[in-house]
Coordinates of C-alpha atoms and ligand atoms in Angstrom, one line a residue:
M812 CA 14.9 31.6 -7.6
S813 CA 16.0 30.4 -11.0
C814 CA 15.6 27.8 -13.7
V815 CA 16.5 27.4 -17.4
P816 CA 14.0 29.3 -19.5
P817 CA 12.1 26.9 -21.9
G818 CA 13.5 27.0 -25.5
S819 CA 16.7 28.8 -24.6
G820 CA 19.0 26.2 -26.0
W821 CA 19.5 23.6 -23.3
P822 CA 20.3 20.2 -25.0
G823 CA 17.2 18.1 -25.3
D824 CA 14.9 20.8 -23.8
P825 CA 11.5 19.6 -25.1
A826 CA 9.7 22.9 -24.4
L827 CA 9.3 26.3 -26.1
P828 CA 8.5 29.7 -24.6
D829 CA 4.8 29.2 -25.5
T830 CA 4.5 25.7 -24.1
P831 CA 1.4 25.7 -21.8
V832 CA 2.1 25.7 -18.1
A833 CA 0.1 23.7 -15.5
R834 CA -0.3 25.7 -12.3
D835 CA -2.5 23.3 -10.3
P836 CA -3.3 19.6 -10.2
A837 CA -6.5 20.1 -12.4
E838 CA -4.4 21.7 -15.1
V839 CA -1.9 18.9 -14.9
R840 CA -4.6 16.4 -15.6
R841 CA -6.2 18.4 -18.4
L842 CA -2.9 19.1 -20.2
A843 CA -1.6 15.6 -19.8
E844 CA -4.8 13.9 -21.1
A845 CA -4.9 16.3 -24.0
S846 CA -1.3 15.5 -25.0
R847 CA -1.4 13.5 -28.2
T848 CA 2.3 12.8 -28.6
L849 CA 5.3 12.3 -26.4
G850 CA 6.8 15.5 -27.7
E851 CA 3.8 17.5 -26.6
L852 CA 3.6 15.7 -23.3
T853 CA 7.3 16.0 -22.3
A854 CA 7.3 19.7 -23.2
R855 CA 4.3 20.3 -20.9
Q856 CA 5.9 18.1 -18.1
S857 CA 9.1 20.2 -18.2
V858 CA 7.5 23.5 -17.5
C859 CA 4.9 22.4 -14.9
R860 CA 4.4 24.6 -11.7
A861 CA 1.6 22.7 -10.0
C862 CA 3.2 22.0 -6.7
P863 CA 4.2 25.2 -4.9
R864 CA 6.5 23.5 -2.3
L865 CA 8.4 21.6 -5.0
V866 CA 8.7 24.5 -7.4
E867 CA 10.2 26.6 -4.6
W868 CA 12.6 23.9 -3.6
R869 CA 13.9 22.9 -7.1
E870 CA 14.4 26.6 -8.0
T871 CA 16.1 27.5 -4.7
V872 CA 18.5 24.6 -5.1
A873 CA 19.2 25.7 -8.6
E874 CA 20.1 29.1 -7.4
V875 CA 22.0 28.3 -4.2
K876 CA 23.8 25.2 -5.8
R877 CA 26.3 22.8 -4.2
R878 CA 29.8 24.1 -3.9
A879 CA 31.1 21.5 -6.3
F880 CA 28.8 22.7 -9.0
V881 CA 28.8 26.4 -8.3
Q882 CA 30.0 27.3 -11.8
E883 CA 27.2 25.3 -13.5
T884 CA 23.8 26.4 -14.6
Y885 CA 21.2 24.2 -12.9
W886 CA 18.2 23.0 -14.9
G887 CA 15.8 23.7 -12.0
R888 CA 12.7 22.4 -13.9
P889 CA 10.7 19.2 -13.8
I890 CA 12.4 16.3 -15.4
A891 CA 10.6 15.0 -18.5
G892 CA 10.6 11.3 -19.6
W893 CA 13.6 10.5 -21.7
G894 CA 14.7 7.8 -24.1
E895 CA 13.1 5.9 -27.1
D896 CA 9.6 6.8 -28.4
R897 CA 8.8 3.1 -28.8
P898 CA 10.6 1.5 -25.9
E899 CA 10.3 -2.1 -24.9
V900 CA 11.7 -1.5 -21.4
L901 CA 10.4 1.3 -19.2
I902 CA 12.5 2.2 -16.2
V903 CA 10.7 4.1 -13.5
G904 CA 12.3 6.0 -10.5
L905 CA 10.6 8.0 -7.8
A906 CA 11.9 11.6 -8.3
P907 CA 15.0 13.4 -9.4
A908 CA 17.9 14.3 -7.1
A909 CA 18.4 17.9 -6.1
H910 CA 22.0 18.1 -7.5
G911 CA 21.6 15.3 -10.0
G912 CA 18.6 15.5 -12.3
N913 CA 17.6 18.9 -11.1
R914 CA 21.1 20.1 -12.1
T915 CA 21.5 18.2 -15.4
G916 CA 18.0 18.1 -16.7
R917 CA 18.0 14.3 -17.1
I918 CA 16.8 11.7 -14.6
F919 CA 19.6 9.6 -12.9
T920 CA 22.2 11.8 -14.5
G921 CA 25.1 13.5 -12.6
D922 CA 24.8 11.6 -9.3
R923 CA 26.1 8.4 -7.8
S924 CA 22.9 6.5 -8.2
G925 CA 23.0 7.3 -11.9
D926 CA 26.6 6.1 -12.2
W927 CA 25.6 2.7 -10.9
L928 CA 22.4 2.5 -13.0
F929 CA 23.9 3.6 -16.3
A930 CA 27.0 1.3 -15.8
S931 CA 24.5 -1.6 -15.5
L932 CA 22.3 -0.5 -18.4
H933 CA 25.4 -0.3 -20.6
R934 CA 26.7 -3.7 -19.5
T935 CA 23.3 -5.2 -20.4
G936 CA 22.9 -3.4 -23.7
L937 CA 20.2 -0.9 -22.7
A938 CA 22.4 2.3 -22.8
E939 CA 25.0 3.3 -25.3
K940 CA 27.5 4.6 -22.8
E941 CA 28.4 3.6 -19.3
T942 CA 28.0 7.1 -17.8
S943 CA 25.3 9.8 -18.0
V944 CA 26.7 13.1 -16.8
H945 CA 24.8 15.9 -18.5
A946 CA 22.0 16.5 -21.1
G947 CA 24.4 17.0 -24.0
D948 CA 26.7 14.0 -23.4
G949 CA 25.6 11.9 -26.3
Q950 CA 24.2 9.2 -24.0
R951 CA 21.3 7.2 -25.6
L952 CA 19.0 4.6 -24.2
V953 CA 18.6 1.5 -26.4
G954 CA 15.1 0.1 -26.5
A955 CA 14.3 1.8 -23.3
R956 CA 12.8 4.9 -21.8
M957 CA 13.3 6.3 -18.3
L958 CA 11.0 8.4 -16.2
A959 CA 10.3 9.6 -12.7
A960 CA 6.9 9.2 -10.9
V961 CA 7.3 12.7 -9.4
R962 CA 9.1 15.0 -11.9
C963 CA 10.5 17.6 -9.5
A964 CA 13.3 17.1 -6.9
P965 CA 11.7 17.0 -3.4
P966 CA 13.2 18.1 -0.1
A967 CA 14.9 15.1 1.6
N968 CA 14.0 13.0 -1.5
R969 CA 10.4 12.6 -0.1
P970 CA 7.5 13.9 -2.1
E971 CA 4.3 14.3 -0.2
P972 CA 1.3 12.2 -1.1
R973 CA -0.6 15.2 -2.6
E974 CA 2.5 15.9 -4.8
R975 CA 2.6 12.3 -6.0
A976 CA -1.1 12.6 -6.7
A977 CA -0.7 15.8 -8.6
C978 CA 2.1 14.4 -10.8
L979 CA 0.3 11.1 -11.5
P980 CA -1.4 12.2 -14.8
W981 CA 2.0 13.0 -16.4
L982 CA 3.1 9.5 -15.5
S983 CA -0.1 7.8 -16.6
R984 CA -0.2 9.6 -19.9
E985 CA 3.4 8.7 -20.7
V986 CA 2.8 5.1 -19.8
A987 CA -0.3 5.1 -22.1
L988 CA 1.5 6.7 -25.0
V989 CA 4.2 4.0 -25.0
A990 CA 2.1 1.0 -23.8
E991 CA 1.9 -0.5 -27.3
S992 CA 5.6 -1.3 -27.5
V993 CA 6.4 -1.8 -23.8
R994 CA 7.1 -5.4 -22.7
V995 CA 8.8 -4.7 -19.3
V996 CA 8.4 -2.1 -16.6
V997 CA 11.3 -1.9 -14.1
A998 CA 10.5 -0.1 -10.8
L999 CA 13.6 1.2 -9.1
G1000 CA 12.9 1.0 -5.4
G1001 CA 9.8 0.4 -3.3
F1002 CA 8.4 4.0 -3.7
A1003 CA 8.5 3.7 -7.5
W1004 CA 6.9 0.3 -7.3
Q1005 CA 4.0 1.8 -5.3
A1006 CA 3.8 4.8 -7.6
I1007 CA 3.6 2.9 -10.8
W1008 CA 0.4 0.9 -10.0
P1009 CA -2.1 3.7 -10.3
A1010 CA -0.4 4.9 -13.4
L1011 CA -0.6 1.4 -15.0
K1012 CA -4.3 1.3 -14.1
E1013 CA -5.0 4.7 -15.6
A1014 CA -3.1 3.6 -18.7
G1015 CA -5.5 0.7 -19.2
Y1016 CA -3.7 -2.3 -17.6
V1017 CA -5.6 -4.8 -15.5
L1018 CA -3.6 -5.4 -12.4
P1019 CA -3.2 -8.6 -10.4
R1020 CA -5.0 -8.9 -7.0
P1021 CA -3.6 -8.9 -4.4
R1022 CA -0.9 -6.6 -5.5
P1023 CA 2.5 -8.3 -5.5
I1024 CA 4.9 -7.2 -2.7
F1025 CA 8.0 -5.2 -3.8
G1026 CA 11.4 -7.0 -3.7
H1027 CA 14.5 -7.2 -5.7
G1028 CA 13.6 -9.4 -8.7
A1029 CA 9.9 -9.4 -7.8
E1030 CA 7.8 -10.0 -10.9
A1031 CA 4.2 -9.5 -12.0
E1032 CA 2.5 -9.9 -15.3
I1033 CA 0.1 -7.1 -16.2
F1034 CA -2.5 -7.2 -19.0
R1035 CA -4.1 -4.6 -21.3
E1036 CA -6.2 -4.9 -24.4
G1037 CA -4.0 -6.1 -27.1
G1038 CA -1.0 -7.2 -25.0
S1039 CA 0.7 -7.8 -21.7
A1040 CA 3.9 -6.7 -20.0
H1041 CA 5.9 -7.7 -16.9
L1042 CA 6.6 -5.5 -14.0
L1043 CA 10.0 -6.1 -12.4
G1044 CA 11.2 -4.8 -9.0
C1045 CA 14.7 -3.6 -8.5
Y1046 CA 16.3 -2.2 -5.4
H1047 CA 17.2 1.4 -5.8
P1048 CA 20.9 2.0 -6.5
S1049 CA 21.0 4.7 -3.8
Q1050 CA 24.3 5.6 -2.2
Q1051 CA 23.1 3.9 1.0
N1052 CA 22.1 0.7 -0.8
T1053 CA 25.3 0.4 -2.9
F1054 CA 27.6 1.4 0.0
T1055 CA 26.1 -1.2 2.4
G1056 CA 26.1 -3.9 -0.3
R1057 CA 22.3 -4.2 -0.3
V1058 CA 22.6 -3.6 -4.0
T1059 CA 25.5 -4.8 -6.0
A1060 CA 26.4 -4.4 -9.7
R1061 CA 25.6 -8.0 -10.2
M1062 CA 22.1 -7.6 -8.7
L1063 CA 21.4 -4.7 -11.0
D1064 CA 22.7 -6.6 -14.0
D1065 CA 20.5 -9.6 -13.1
V1066 CA 17.4 -7.5 -13.2
F1067 CA 18.2 -5.8 -16.5
T1068 CA 19.3 -9.1 -18.0
R1069 CA 15.9 -10.5 -17.0
A1070 CA 14.3 -7.5 -18.6
N1071 CA 16.1 -8.3 -21.8
V1072 CA 14.7 -11.8 -21.7
L1073 CA 11.2 -10.7 -21.0
R1074 CA 11.2 -8.0 -23.7
Q1075 CA 11.5 -10.8 -26.3
V1076 CA 8.8 -13.0 -24.9
Ligands
SF4_1651 S1 6.0 17.3 -9.1 FE1 4.9 17.0 -11.0 S2 2.9 18.0 -10.8 FE2 4.3 18.8 -9.2 S3 5.2 20.7 -10.1 FE3 6.6 19.0 -10.5 S4 5.9 18.2 -12.5 FE4 4.3 19.5 -11.7

């Protein structure tokens, strides 16, 4: 099994060889809650080994590789949050793809879903370039930050409930550290919509009851001391969704255009 050693020169690697490593869910919570800055938090996220099944999967994929990428070094580690430190728009996916984020080290980078997503973000002014292909490609999010609810690529793209629970403190702490500036949270897909609620609660938001149902363009206002934000639902730009026309470029643009309106409210 293999992964990129922390601090070995990978572009944007937030960790160093002495970054503390969480080896079980209790350590994830302790290290996440003790992280005072995004830099400290993302470094710790990126070396986590708390879920044995996911650690084995992500590192085996990184070693075996897909034929098209056999010459490449795979990241093979958890995918840390990425983007601006004071974002107004937070974009949340469920988990990285085995040969996408797990290969490139950046969420929604190097796969077809990311191609659709970044093209839309670029058209709506939230990303500097229309593609995101690898960690050193010069791509930049504009007023936005992107993260995954579960940081490691799962088999069949399906993390288990205990793995979602184990990873929650990384998500909650990241949401809390950027809450002051965030005006809009976009959940990509129903699983991300479900996963973000407990993180928002842990980050101090008061959530609506009953919880709004996920849908493309679904909206909910959420409140915390000193401010409020809007949660927006967006169908996931998965290959299945884009191929069948369930999600179109126009539909993605509509959601991110709406996010741009709401970030100024
Ligand atoms: S899924 Fe989250 S908690 Fe589990 S090993 Fe990966 S980063 Fe750690």
